[in-house]
Amino acid sequence: MAHPQIAVFARLADGDANPVRKIEGQKTLLGRTMHAIAYDEIHDEFIVPQQFAQAILTFAGDASGEAPPKRVIQGSKSRLMDPDRLGLDPVHHEIYIPQGDYLLIFDRRAEGNVAPLRVIEGPDTGLGANAAGADPSRNLIIVGGSGFLSPGERGTIFRIFDRMADGNVKPKMEIRGPDAMGGPFAVYPEKQLILATNRPTGGTLAGPESYLGVWSYANGGSDVPLYRIGGPNGIFEMPRGVTYDVKNKTIIASDKRLNAVLTFSFPELFD
C-alpha cells in the first residue's frame, strides 16, 4: 500500500536526499494515487486530483504536515469521475480536468459541489483526453491523449482549443506523434512548446526507448519533436510528469520505475 503524501525537496537535492517538508495525514484528504500536481506561482497554491474521492484538492503553497486543503471541489454537480490528471491557467483562474472523451473546466476559486464553467465534449472535439495544459497569453487550452493516427496505429495527439471553447467544438490545431504519452505534459508559452514524456507505440509499458520530447505548436505546429532527451541510451524506464525551471534553465522529469526525479540542464530551450 502506497503512503499518501506530497514530499517537497530542495531544488539542488541529489541522491538519497530527505524532503524538506511533507504533506501527509488524514486531514490532508490525500489518496494513495496522485498522478498530477500543478503549482500556481501567482497565488502560491498547488492543486492535486484525488482519484478515489472524485475530488480536486487545493493547498497553500507552504502547506506542511497534516494541513487540510484550502478548497475542495467534489460532488454530483462536478461531473468528476476518477480524476487522474489536471492542468492550470492561473491567469484566468481556471482548472482543466481531462475525463476521457470530455474536458471539465472549473473556476480555480470554486469550492464544494459546483458545476464546471464549461465542458468540451462531443464527436467534433475528437477527445481522448488524459492530460491538459494552457497557454494563458494566447488564450489556448492544450489537451493531450492517445488516439488512432491511422487504422491500427495508435499514438499521441495534442489538440489545441480556444480557451473559451464549450460543447461540441473542433480543435484549432492538432499535433500528432507516433509515440504514446507517458504522463502529464508541460506547456512553455514563451516559446510555444509542449514538453511530454513518451514511450514507443506498440512497445512495452516502459523501457529504455522511453524519452522526453519537446514539440512546437507555433506556425501550425509540428508532428516531429524539436528535441529528445533519453531514448536508446536508456535514461528513462517509466517516465511520468515533467516541468521546467526558466530561471535555472533546467527540465525536471519523474520516473516511476527508477523512483526518481531527474533534472537536466537545457539552456538551448530557454535561450
CSV table of C-alpha atoms in Angstrom, one decimal, residues 107-251:
chain,number,residue,atom,x,y,z
A,107,ASP,CA,-13.1,28.2,-11.7
A,108,ARG,CA,-9.8,27.9,-9.7
A,109,ARG,CA,-11.6,29.5,-6.7
A,110,ALA,CA,-14.5,27.1,-6.8
A,111,GLU,CA,-15.3,25.1,-3.7
A,112,GLY,CA,-17.8,22.3,-2.8
A,113,ASN,CA,-20.3,20.7,-5.1
A,114,VAL,CA,-20.1,23.0,-8.0
A,115,ALA,CA,-20.7,22.6,-11.8
A,116,PRO,CA,-17.9,23.2,-14.2
A,117,LEU,CA,-17.8,26.6,-16.0
A,118,ARG,CA,-17.6,24.9,-19.4
A,119,VAL,CA,-17.3,21.3,-20.8
A,120,ILE,CA,-15.7,20.5,-24.1
A,121,GLU,CA,-17.3,17.3,-25.3
A,122,GLY,CA,-18.9,15.8,-28.4
A,123,PRO,CA,-17.8,14.0,-31.6
A,124,ASP,CA,-16.3,17.0,-33.3
A,125,THR,CA,-13.8,17.5,-30.4
A,126,GLY,CA,-12.1,14.2,-31.1
A,127,LEU,CA,-11.1,14.0,-27.5
A,128,GLY,CA,-9.4,11.0,-25.9
A,129,ALA,CA,-8.1,13.2,-23.1
A,130,ASN,CA,-5.7,12.1,-20.4
A,131,ALA,CA,-3.8,15.3,-19.7
A,132,ALA,CA,-4.2,19.1,-20.2
A,133,GLY,CA,-2.3,22.4,-20.1
A,134,ALA,CA,-2.7,26.0,-21.0
A,135,ASP,CA,-1.2,28.9,-22.8
A,136,PRO,CA,-2.7,31.9,-21.0
A,137,SER,CA,-1.1,34.5,-23.2
A,138,ARG,CA,-2.7,33.2,-26.3
A,139,ASN,CA,-5.9,32.0,-24.7
A,140,LEU,CA,-5.4,28.4,-25.6
A,141,ILE,CA,-6.2,25.1,-23.9
A,142,ILE,CA,-4.0,22.1,-24.9
A,143,VAL,CA,-5.3,18.6,-24.4
A,144,GLY,CA,-3.1,15.5,-24.8
A,145,GLY,CA,-4.2,12.0,-25.2
A,146,SER,CA,-3.8,8.8,-27.2
A,147,GLY,CA,-5.8,8.0,-30.4
A,148,PHE,CA,-5.7,6.4,-33.8
A,149,LEU,CA,-3.3,8.2,-36.1
A,150,SER,CA,-4.4,5.8,-38.9
A,151,PRO,CA,-6.2,2.4,-38.8
A,152,GLY,CA,-4.4,0.2,-36.4
A,153,GLU,CA,-1.8,2.8,-35.4
A,154,ARG,CA,-2.1,4.5,-32.1
A,155,GLY,CA,-0.1,7.4,-30.9
A,156,THR,CA,-0.2,10.8,-29.1
A,157,ILE,CA,-2.5,13.6,-30.3
A,158,PHE,CA,-2.3,17.1,-28.8
A,159,ARG,CA,-5.5,19.0,-29.6
A,160,ILE,CA,-5.4,22.8,-29.1
A,161,PHE,CA,-8.7,24.6,-28.4
A,162,ASP,CA,-9.7,28.2,-27.9
A,163,ARG,CA,-9.8,28.9,-24.1
A,164,MET,CA,-13.5,29.8,-24.2
A,165,ALA,CA,-14.4,26.6,-26.2
A,166,ASP,CA,-17.6,25.0,-24.9
A,167,GLY,CA,-19.5,22.0,-26.0
A,168,ASN,CA,-19.0,20.2,-29.3
A,169,VAL,CA,-16.2,22.2,-31.0
A,170,LYS,CA,-13.4,21.3,-33.3
A,171,PRO,CA,-9.8,21.9,-32.1
A,172,LYS,CA,-8.0,24.8,-33.7
A,173,MET,CA,-4.9,22.6,-34.3
A,174,GLU,CA,-3.7,19.1,-33.9
A,175,ILE,CA,-0.2,17.7,-33.3
A,176,ARG,CA,0.2,14.0,-33.9
A,177,GLY,CA,3.1,11.8,-33.0
A,178,PRO,CA,3.7,8.0,-33.3
A,179,ASP,CA,4.6,7.7,-29.6
A,180,ALA,CA,2.3,7.2,-26.6
A,181,MET,CA,2.3,10.0,-24.0
A,182,GLY,CA,3.6,8.7,-20.6
A,183,GLY,CA,2.0,11.2,-18.3
A,184,PRO,CA,1.2,14.9,-17.8
A,185,PHE,CA,2.9,17.4,-20.0
A,186,ALA,CA,4.2,20.9,-19.5
A,187,VAL,CA,3.4,24.0,-21.7
A,188,TYR,CA,6.1,26.6,-22.2
A,189,PRO,CA,4.1,29.5,-23.7
A,190,GLU,CA,7.0,31.9,-24.1
A,191,LYS,CA,8.4,29.6,-26.9
A,192,GLN,CA,5.1,27.9,-27.8
A,193,LEU,CA,6.4,24.5,-26.8
A,194,ILE,CA,5.0,21.3,-25.3
A,195,LEU,CA,7.2,19.1,-23.1
A,196,ALA,CA,6.0,15.5,-22.7
A,197,THR,CA,7.4,12.1,-21.7
A,198,ASN,CA,6.7,9.3,-24.3
A,199,ARG,CA,7.2,5.6,-25.0
A,200,PRO,CA,7.3,3.8,-28.3
A,201,THR,CA,3.9,2.9,-29.7
A,202,GLY,CA,3.3,-0.8,-29.6
A,203,GLY,CA,6.1,-1.4,-27.2
A,204,THR,CA,6.1,-2.5,-23.6
A,205,LEU,CA,4.6,-0.3,-20.9
A,206,ALA,CA,8.0,1.3,-20.4
A,207,GLY,CA,11.7,0.7,-21.2
A,208,PRO,CA,15.0,2.2,-22.4
A,209,GLU,CA,13.3,3.5,-25.6
A,210,SER,CA,11.2,5.9,-23.5
A,211,TYR,CA,12.1,9.6,-23.9
A,212,LEU,CA,11.2,13.2,-23.1
A,213,GLY,CA,10.2,15.1,-26.2
A,214,VAL,CA,9.7,18.8,-27.0
A,215,TRP,CA,7.1,19.8,-29.7
A,216,SER,CA,6.3,23.2,-31.1
A,217,TYR,CA,2.8,24.5,-31.7
A,218,ALA,CA,3.9,27.7,-33.4
A,219,ASN,CA,3.0,28.3,-37.0
A,220,GLY,CA,0.6,25.4,-37.3
A,221,GLY,CA,2.6,23.0,-35.1
A,222,SER,CA,5.0,20.2,-35.9
A,223,ASP,CA,4.4,16.4,-35.5
A,224,VAL,CA,8.2,15.9,-35.2
A,225,PRO,CA,9.8,16.7,-31.8
A,226,LEU,CA,12.4,19.5,-31.8
A,227,TYR,CA,14.4,17.9,-29.1
A,228,ARG,CA,14.6,14.5,-27.4
A,229,ILE,CA,16.1,13.5,-24.0
A,230,GLY,CA,16.6,9.8,-23.5
A,231,GLY,CA,15.6,7.1,-25.9
A,232,PRO,CA,18.0,4.3,-26.8
A,233,ASN,CA,20.6,5.4,-24.2
A,234,GLY,CA,18.2,4.3,-21.5
A,235,ILE,CA,18.0,7.3,-19.3
A,236,PHE,CA,14.3,6.7,-18.6
A,237,GLU,CA,12.4,3.5,-17.7
A,238,MET,CA,8.9,4.6,-16.9
A,239,PRO,CA,8.8,8.4,-17.2
A,240,ARG,CA,5.8,10.3,-15.8
A,241,GLY,CA,5.5,14.0,-15.1
A,242,VAL,CA,7.6,16.8,-16.5
A,243,THR,CA,8.1,20.5,-15.7
A,244,TYR,CA,10.7,23.2,-16.3
A,245,ASP,CA,12.6,25.9,-14.4
A,246,VAL,CA,13.2,29.0,-16.6
A,247,LYS,CA,15.4,30.8,-14.1
A,248,ASN,CA,17.9,27.9,-13.9
A,249,LYS,CA,17.3,26.7,-17.5
A,250,THR,CA,16.5,23.1,-16.5
A,251,ILE,CA,13.9,20.5,-17.3
